Short mmCIF file of C-alpha atoms and ligand atoms in Angstrom, two decimals:
data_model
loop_
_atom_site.label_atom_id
_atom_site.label_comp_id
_atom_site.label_asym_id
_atom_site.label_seq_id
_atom_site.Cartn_x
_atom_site.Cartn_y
_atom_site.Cartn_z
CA UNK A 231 0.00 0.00 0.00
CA UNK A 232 1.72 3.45 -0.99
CA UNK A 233 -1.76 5.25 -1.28
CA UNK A 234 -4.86 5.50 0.47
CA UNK A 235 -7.78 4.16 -0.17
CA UNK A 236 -10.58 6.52 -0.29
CA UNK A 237 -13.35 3.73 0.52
CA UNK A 238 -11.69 2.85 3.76
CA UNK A 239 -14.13 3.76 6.33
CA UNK A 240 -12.47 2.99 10.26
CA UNK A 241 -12.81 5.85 12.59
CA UNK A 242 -11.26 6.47 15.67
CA UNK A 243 -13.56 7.80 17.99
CA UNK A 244 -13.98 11.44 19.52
CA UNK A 245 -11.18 12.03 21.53
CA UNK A 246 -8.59 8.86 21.28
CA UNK A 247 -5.54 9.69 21.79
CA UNK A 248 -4.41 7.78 18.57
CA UNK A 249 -4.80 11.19 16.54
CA UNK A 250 -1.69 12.95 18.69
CA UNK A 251 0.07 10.15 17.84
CA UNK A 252 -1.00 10.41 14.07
CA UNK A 253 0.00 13.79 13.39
CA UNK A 254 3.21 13.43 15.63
CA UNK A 255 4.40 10.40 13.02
CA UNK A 256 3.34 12.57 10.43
CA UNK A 257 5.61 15.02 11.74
CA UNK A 258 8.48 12.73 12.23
CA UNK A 259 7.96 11.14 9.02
CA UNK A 260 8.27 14.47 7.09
CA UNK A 261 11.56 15.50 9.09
CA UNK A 262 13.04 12.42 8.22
CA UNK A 263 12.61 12.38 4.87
CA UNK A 264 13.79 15.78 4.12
CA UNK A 265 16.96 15.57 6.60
CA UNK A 266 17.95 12.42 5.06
CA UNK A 267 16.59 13.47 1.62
CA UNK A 268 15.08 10.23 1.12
CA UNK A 269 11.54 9.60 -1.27
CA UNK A 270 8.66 9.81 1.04
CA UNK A 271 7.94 5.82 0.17
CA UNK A 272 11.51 4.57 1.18
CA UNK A 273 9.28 4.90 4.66
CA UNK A 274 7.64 1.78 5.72
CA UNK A 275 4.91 1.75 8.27
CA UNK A 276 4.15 -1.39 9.84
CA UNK A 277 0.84 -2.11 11.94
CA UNK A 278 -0.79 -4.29 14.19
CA UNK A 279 -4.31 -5.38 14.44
CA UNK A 280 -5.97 -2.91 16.70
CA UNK A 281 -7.59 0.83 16.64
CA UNK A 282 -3.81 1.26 16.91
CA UNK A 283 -2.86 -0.42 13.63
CA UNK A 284 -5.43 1.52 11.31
CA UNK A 285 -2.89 4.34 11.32
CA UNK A 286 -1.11 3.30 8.45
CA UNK A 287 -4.82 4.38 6.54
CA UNK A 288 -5.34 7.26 8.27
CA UNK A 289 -1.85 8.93 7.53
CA UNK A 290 -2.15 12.32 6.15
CA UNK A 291 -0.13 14.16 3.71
CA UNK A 292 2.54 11.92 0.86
CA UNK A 293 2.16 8.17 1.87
CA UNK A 294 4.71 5.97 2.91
CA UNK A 295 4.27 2.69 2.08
CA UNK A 296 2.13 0.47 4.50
CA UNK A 297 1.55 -2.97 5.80
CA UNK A 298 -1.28 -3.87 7.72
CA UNK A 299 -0.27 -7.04 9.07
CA UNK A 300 -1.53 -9.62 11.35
CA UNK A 301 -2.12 -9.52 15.09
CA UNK A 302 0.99 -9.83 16.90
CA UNK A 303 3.24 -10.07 14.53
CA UNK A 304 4.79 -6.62 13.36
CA UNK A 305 7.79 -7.74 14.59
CA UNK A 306 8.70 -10.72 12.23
CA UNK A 307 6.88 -8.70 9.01
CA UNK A 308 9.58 -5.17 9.81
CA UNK A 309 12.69 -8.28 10.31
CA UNK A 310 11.46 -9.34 6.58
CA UNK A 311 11.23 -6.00 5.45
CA UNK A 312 14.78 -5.17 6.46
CA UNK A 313 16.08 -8.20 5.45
CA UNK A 314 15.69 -7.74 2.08
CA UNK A 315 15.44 -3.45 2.01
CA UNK A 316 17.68 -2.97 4.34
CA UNK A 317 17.92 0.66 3.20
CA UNK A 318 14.07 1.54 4.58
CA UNK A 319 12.99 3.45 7.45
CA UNK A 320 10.97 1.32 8.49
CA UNK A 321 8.63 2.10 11.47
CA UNK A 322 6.49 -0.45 13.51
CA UNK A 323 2.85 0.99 14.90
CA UNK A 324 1.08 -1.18 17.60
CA UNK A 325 -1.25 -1.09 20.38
CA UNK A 326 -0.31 -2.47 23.72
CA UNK A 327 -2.25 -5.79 23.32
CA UNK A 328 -0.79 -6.45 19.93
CA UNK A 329 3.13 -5.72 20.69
CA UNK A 330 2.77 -6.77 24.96
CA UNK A 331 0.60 -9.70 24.73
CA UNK A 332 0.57 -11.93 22.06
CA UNK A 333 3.30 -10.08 19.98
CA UNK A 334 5.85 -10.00 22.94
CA UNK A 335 8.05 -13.03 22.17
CA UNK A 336 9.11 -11.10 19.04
CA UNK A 337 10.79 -7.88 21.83
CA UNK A 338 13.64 -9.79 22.93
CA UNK A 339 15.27 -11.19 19.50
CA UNK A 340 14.67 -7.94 18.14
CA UNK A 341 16.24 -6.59 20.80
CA UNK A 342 19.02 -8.62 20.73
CA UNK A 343 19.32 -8.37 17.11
CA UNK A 344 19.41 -4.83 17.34
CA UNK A 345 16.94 -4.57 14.25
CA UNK A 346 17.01 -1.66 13.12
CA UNK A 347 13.45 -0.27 12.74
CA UNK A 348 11.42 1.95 15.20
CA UNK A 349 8.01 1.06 17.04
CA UNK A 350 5.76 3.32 18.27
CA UNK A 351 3.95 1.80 20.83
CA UNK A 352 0.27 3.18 21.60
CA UNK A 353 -0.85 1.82 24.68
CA UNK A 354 -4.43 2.73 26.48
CA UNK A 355 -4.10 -0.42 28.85
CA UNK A 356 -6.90 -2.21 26.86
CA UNK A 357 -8.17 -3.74 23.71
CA UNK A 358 -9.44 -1.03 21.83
CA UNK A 359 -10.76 -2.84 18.64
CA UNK A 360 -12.30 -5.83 20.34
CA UNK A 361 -14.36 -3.52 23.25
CA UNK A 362 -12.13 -3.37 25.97
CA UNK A 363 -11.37 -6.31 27.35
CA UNK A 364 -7.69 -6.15 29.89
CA UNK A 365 -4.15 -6.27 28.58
CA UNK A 366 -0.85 -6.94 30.08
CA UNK A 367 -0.59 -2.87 30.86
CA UNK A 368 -4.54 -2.87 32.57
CA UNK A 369 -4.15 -1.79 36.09
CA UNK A 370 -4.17 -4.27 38.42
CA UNK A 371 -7.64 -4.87 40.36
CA UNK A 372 -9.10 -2.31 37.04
CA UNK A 373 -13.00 -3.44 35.84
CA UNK A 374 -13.07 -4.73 32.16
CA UNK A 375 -15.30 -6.31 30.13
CA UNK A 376 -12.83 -9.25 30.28
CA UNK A 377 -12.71 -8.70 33.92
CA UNK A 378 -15.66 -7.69 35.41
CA UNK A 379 -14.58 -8.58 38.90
CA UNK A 380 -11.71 -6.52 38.50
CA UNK A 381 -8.10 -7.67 36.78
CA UNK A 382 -6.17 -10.16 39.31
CA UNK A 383 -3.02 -10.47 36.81
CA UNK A 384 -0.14 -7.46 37.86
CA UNK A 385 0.22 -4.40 35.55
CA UNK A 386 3.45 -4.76 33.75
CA UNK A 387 5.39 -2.10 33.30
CA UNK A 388 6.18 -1.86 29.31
CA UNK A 389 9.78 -0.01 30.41
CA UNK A 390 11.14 -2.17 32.38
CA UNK A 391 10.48 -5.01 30.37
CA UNK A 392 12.63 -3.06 27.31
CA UNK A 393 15.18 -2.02 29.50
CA UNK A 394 16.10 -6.25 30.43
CA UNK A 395 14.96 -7.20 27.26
CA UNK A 396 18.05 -5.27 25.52
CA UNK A 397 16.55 -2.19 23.49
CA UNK A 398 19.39 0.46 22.60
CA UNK A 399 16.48 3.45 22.78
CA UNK A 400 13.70 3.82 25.08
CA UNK A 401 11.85 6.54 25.29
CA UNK A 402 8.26 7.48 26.49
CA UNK A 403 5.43 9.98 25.99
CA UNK A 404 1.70 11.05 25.63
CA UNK A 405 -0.21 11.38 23.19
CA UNK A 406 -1.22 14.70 24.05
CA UNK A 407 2.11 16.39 23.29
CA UNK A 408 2.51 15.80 19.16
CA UNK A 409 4.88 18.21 18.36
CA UNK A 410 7.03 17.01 21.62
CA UNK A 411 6.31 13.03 21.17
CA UNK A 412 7.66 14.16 17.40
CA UNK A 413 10.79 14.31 18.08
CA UNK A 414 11.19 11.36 19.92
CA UNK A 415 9.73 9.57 17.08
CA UNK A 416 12.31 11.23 14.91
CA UNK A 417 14.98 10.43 17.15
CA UNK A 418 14.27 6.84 17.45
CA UNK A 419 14.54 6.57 13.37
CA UNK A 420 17.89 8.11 13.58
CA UNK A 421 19.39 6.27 16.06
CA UNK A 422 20.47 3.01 14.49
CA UNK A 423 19.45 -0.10 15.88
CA UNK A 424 16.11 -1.23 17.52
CA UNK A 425 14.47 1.90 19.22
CA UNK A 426 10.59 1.92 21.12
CA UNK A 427 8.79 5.29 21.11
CA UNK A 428 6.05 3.82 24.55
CA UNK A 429 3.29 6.34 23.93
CA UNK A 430 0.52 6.61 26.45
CA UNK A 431 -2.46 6.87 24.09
CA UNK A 432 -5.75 6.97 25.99
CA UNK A 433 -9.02 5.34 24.86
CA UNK A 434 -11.98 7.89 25.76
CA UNK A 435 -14.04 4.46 25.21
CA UNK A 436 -12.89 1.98 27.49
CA UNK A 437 -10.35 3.85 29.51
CA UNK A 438 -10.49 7.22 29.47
CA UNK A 439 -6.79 8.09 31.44
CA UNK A 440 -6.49 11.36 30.10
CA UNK A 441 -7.34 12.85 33.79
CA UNK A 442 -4.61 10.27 35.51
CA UNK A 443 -2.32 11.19 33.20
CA UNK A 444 -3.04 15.03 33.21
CA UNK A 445 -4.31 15.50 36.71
CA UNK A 446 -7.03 17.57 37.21
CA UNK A 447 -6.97 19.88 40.65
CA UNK A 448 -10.72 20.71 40.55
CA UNK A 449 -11.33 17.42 41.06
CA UNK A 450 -8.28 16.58 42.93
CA UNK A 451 -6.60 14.41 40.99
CA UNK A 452 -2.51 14.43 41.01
CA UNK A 453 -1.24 13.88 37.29
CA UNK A 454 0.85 10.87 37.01
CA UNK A 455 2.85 11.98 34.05
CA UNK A 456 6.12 13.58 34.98
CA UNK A 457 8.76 15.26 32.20
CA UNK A 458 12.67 13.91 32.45
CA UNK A 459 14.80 16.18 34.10
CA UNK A 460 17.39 18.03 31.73
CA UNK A 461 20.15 16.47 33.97
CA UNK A 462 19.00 12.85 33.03
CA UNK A 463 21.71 11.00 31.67
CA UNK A 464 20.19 8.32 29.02
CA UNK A 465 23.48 5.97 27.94
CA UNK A 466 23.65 5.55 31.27
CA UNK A 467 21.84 1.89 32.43
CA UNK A 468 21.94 2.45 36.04
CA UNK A 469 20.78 5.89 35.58
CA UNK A 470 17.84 4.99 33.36
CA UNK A 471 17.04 2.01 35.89
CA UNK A 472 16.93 4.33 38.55
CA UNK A 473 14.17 6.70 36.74
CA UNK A 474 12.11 3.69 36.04
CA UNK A 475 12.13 3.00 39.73
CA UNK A 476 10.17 6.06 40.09
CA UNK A 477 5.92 5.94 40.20
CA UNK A 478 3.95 7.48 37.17
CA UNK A 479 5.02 7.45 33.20
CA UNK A 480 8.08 9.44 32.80
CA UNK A 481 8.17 12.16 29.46
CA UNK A 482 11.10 11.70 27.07
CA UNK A 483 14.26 9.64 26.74
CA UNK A 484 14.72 7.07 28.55
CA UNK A 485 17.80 4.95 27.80
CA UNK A 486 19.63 5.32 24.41
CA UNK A 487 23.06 3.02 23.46
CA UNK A 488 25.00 2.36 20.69
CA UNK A 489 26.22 -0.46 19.24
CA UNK A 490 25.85 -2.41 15.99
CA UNK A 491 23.19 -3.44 14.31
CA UNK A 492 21.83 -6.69 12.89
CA UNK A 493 22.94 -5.27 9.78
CA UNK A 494 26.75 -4.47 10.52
CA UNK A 495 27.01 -7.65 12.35
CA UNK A 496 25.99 -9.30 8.84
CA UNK A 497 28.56 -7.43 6.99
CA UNK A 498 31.07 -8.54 9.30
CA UNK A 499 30.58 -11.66 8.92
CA UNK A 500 29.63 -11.28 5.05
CA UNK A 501 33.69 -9.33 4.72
CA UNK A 502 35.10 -12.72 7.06
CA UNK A 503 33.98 -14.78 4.74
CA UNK A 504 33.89 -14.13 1.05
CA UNK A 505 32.37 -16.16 -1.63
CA UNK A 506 30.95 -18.60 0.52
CA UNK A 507 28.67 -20.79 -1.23
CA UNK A 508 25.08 -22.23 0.10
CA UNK A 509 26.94 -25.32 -0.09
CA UNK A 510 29.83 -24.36 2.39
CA UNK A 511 28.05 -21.98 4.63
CA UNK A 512 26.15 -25.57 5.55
CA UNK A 513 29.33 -27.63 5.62
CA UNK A 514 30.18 -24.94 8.53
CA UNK A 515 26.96 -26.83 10.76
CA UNK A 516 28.28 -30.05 9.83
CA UNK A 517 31.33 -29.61 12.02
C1 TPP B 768 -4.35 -13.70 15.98
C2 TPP B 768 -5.44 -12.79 16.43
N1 TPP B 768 -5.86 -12.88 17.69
C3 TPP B 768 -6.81 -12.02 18.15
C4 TPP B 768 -7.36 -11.10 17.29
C5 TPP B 768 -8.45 -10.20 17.79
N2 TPP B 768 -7.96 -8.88 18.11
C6 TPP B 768 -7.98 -7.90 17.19
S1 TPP B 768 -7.43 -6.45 17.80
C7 TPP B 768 -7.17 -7.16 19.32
C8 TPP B 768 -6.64 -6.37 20.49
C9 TPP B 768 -6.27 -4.97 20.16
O1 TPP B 768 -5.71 -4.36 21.28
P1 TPP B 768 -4.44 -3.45 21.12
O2 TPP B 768 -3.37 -4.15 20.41
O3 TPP B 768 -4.11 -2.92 22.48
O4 TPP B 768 -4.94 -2.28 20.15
P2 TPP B 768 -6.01 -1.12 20.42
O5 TPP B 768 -7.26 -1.57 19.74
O6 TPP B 768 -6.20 -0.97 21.87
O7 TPP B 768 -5.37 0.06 19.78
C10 TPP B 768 -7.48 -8.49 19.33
C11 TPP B 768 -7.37 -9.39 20.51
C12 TPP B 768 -6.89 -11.04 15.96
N3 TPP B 768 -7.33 -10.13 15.10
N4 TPP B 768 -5.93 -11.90 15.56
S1 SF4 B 769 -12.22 2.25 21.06
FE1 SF4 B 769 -10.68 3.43 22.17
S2 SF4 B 769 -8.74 3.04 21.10
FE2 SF4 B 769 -10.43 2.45 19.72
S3 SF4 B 769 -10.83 4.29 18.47
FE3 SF4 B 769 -12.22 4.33 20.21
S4 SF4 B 769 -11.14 5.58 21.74
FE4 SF4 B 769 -9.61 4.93 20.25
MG1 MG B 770 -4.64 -1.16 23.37
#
């Protein structure tokens, strides 16, 4: 898909926070392309199954090209993608269920890959598309319509889980903030290697967070979401553990580290050993 379709018909409802997120990729997407000065379809979005995933129609502006893929499984479909275009900037979009739950086996390899794509992660704590039944980030004790006697599995906490899992940028935001969540989007497609944009992205549906988030004094409510102090120093691990220790969903970057990518590893090993043939690359397992 490189265009859109004009008979599409999903709408998001009044009020989810998947439009911020929307116009903040379409922000990052056009900064990209013109720093890099790269065709606006050497961009590859790559969604989920979810409210979430019907991004990739809903793009405005020159399209990149889009996949909207199968539950889950984002993951594997970028790893083909960049297998064979290496060259792509190409950027995952999931909800919380899709990338946490049953997609969530795919985190680690990726991480450890260091693949070299971007997700943006929108996560309301529930399953939008299918009417709000719990995911892994529902709060703990929270009434669903999967739960209706309240959730008895623990919340997970999405950051954490990157942080062991091995992903060399972490960052976090709101969906309420385009222009800021921008450029984290655009700074997890520079950085090279496998980088998660965590974007709290309220359902006004089924979980309606915006005041938690927010706060709201009038009706005394303390907002949970908290911006990273200037002094916050992201390559370093125990420094970025030590923020995630803290309650509420931090603003901005989290952890960020270098090293190679899937892709330089390959050449590596592609410049070791020249020539090799099908034949004697499998020779090599014989041993
Ligand atoms: C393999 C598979 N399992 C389950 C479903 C049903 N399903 C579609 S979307 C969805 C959950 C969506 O939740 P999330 O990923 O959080 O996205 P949101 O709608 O909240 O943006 C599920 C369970 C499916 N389409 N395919
Ligand atoms: S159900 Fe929730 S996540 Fe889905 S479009 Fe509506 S507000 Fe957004
Ligand atoms: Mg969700």
């Amino acid at each position: 898909m490189s265009a859109r379709n004009p008979e599409y018909d999903f709408a998001w409802c009044p009020g989810c926070g998947d439009f911020g997120v929307r116009r903040a990729l379409e922000w990052a997407l056009e900064d990209y392309t013109s720093d890099h000065e790269i065709p606006h379809n050497n961009n590859v979005i790559v969604a989920g199954i979810g409210c979430s995933g019907n991004m990739v129609h809903l793009l405005e502006g020159e399209q990149p090209f889009g996949i909207h893929g199968i539950h889950g499984r984002t993951l594997p479909i970028a790893f083909g993608i960049k297998a064979g275009r290496p060259e792509l900037n190409t950027v995952v979009v999931a909800g919380d269920g899709d990338f946490l739950s049953i997609g969530a086996e795919h985190i680690s390899p990726a991480a450890k890959r260091n693949l070299d794509i971007t997700c943006v992660i929108m996560d309301n704590g529930v399953y939008g598309l299918t009417k709000g039944q719990s995911s892994p980030t529902t709060a703990f004790g929270q009434l669903t319509s999967s739960t209706p006697f309240g959730k008895i599995e623990q919340q997970l906490h999405p950051l954490k889980s990157y942080m062991t899992m091995g992903v060399s940028f972490i960052a976090s935001h709101y969906s309420s903030k385009p222009r800021d969540l921008a450029k984290f989007i655009k700074m997890g497609m520079d950085h090279r290697g496998f980088s998660i944009v965590h974007v709290q992205s309220p359902c006004t549906t089924y979980n309606d967070t915006y005041d938690i988030l927010k706060g709201d004094r009038k009706k005394g409510i303390e907002g949970t979401a908290w911006i990273v102090e200037d002094d916050h120093d992201p390559t370093s691990r125990q420094a970025a553990e030590d923020l995630l220790e803290r309650p509420g969903v931090p603003l901005g970057l989290i952890y960020r580290e270098e090293r190679p990518t899937l892709e330089q590893e390959q050449e590596k090993v592609r410049s070791a050993h020249p020539g090799s043939s099908p034949a004697e690359v499998l020779e090599t397992y014989a041993v």
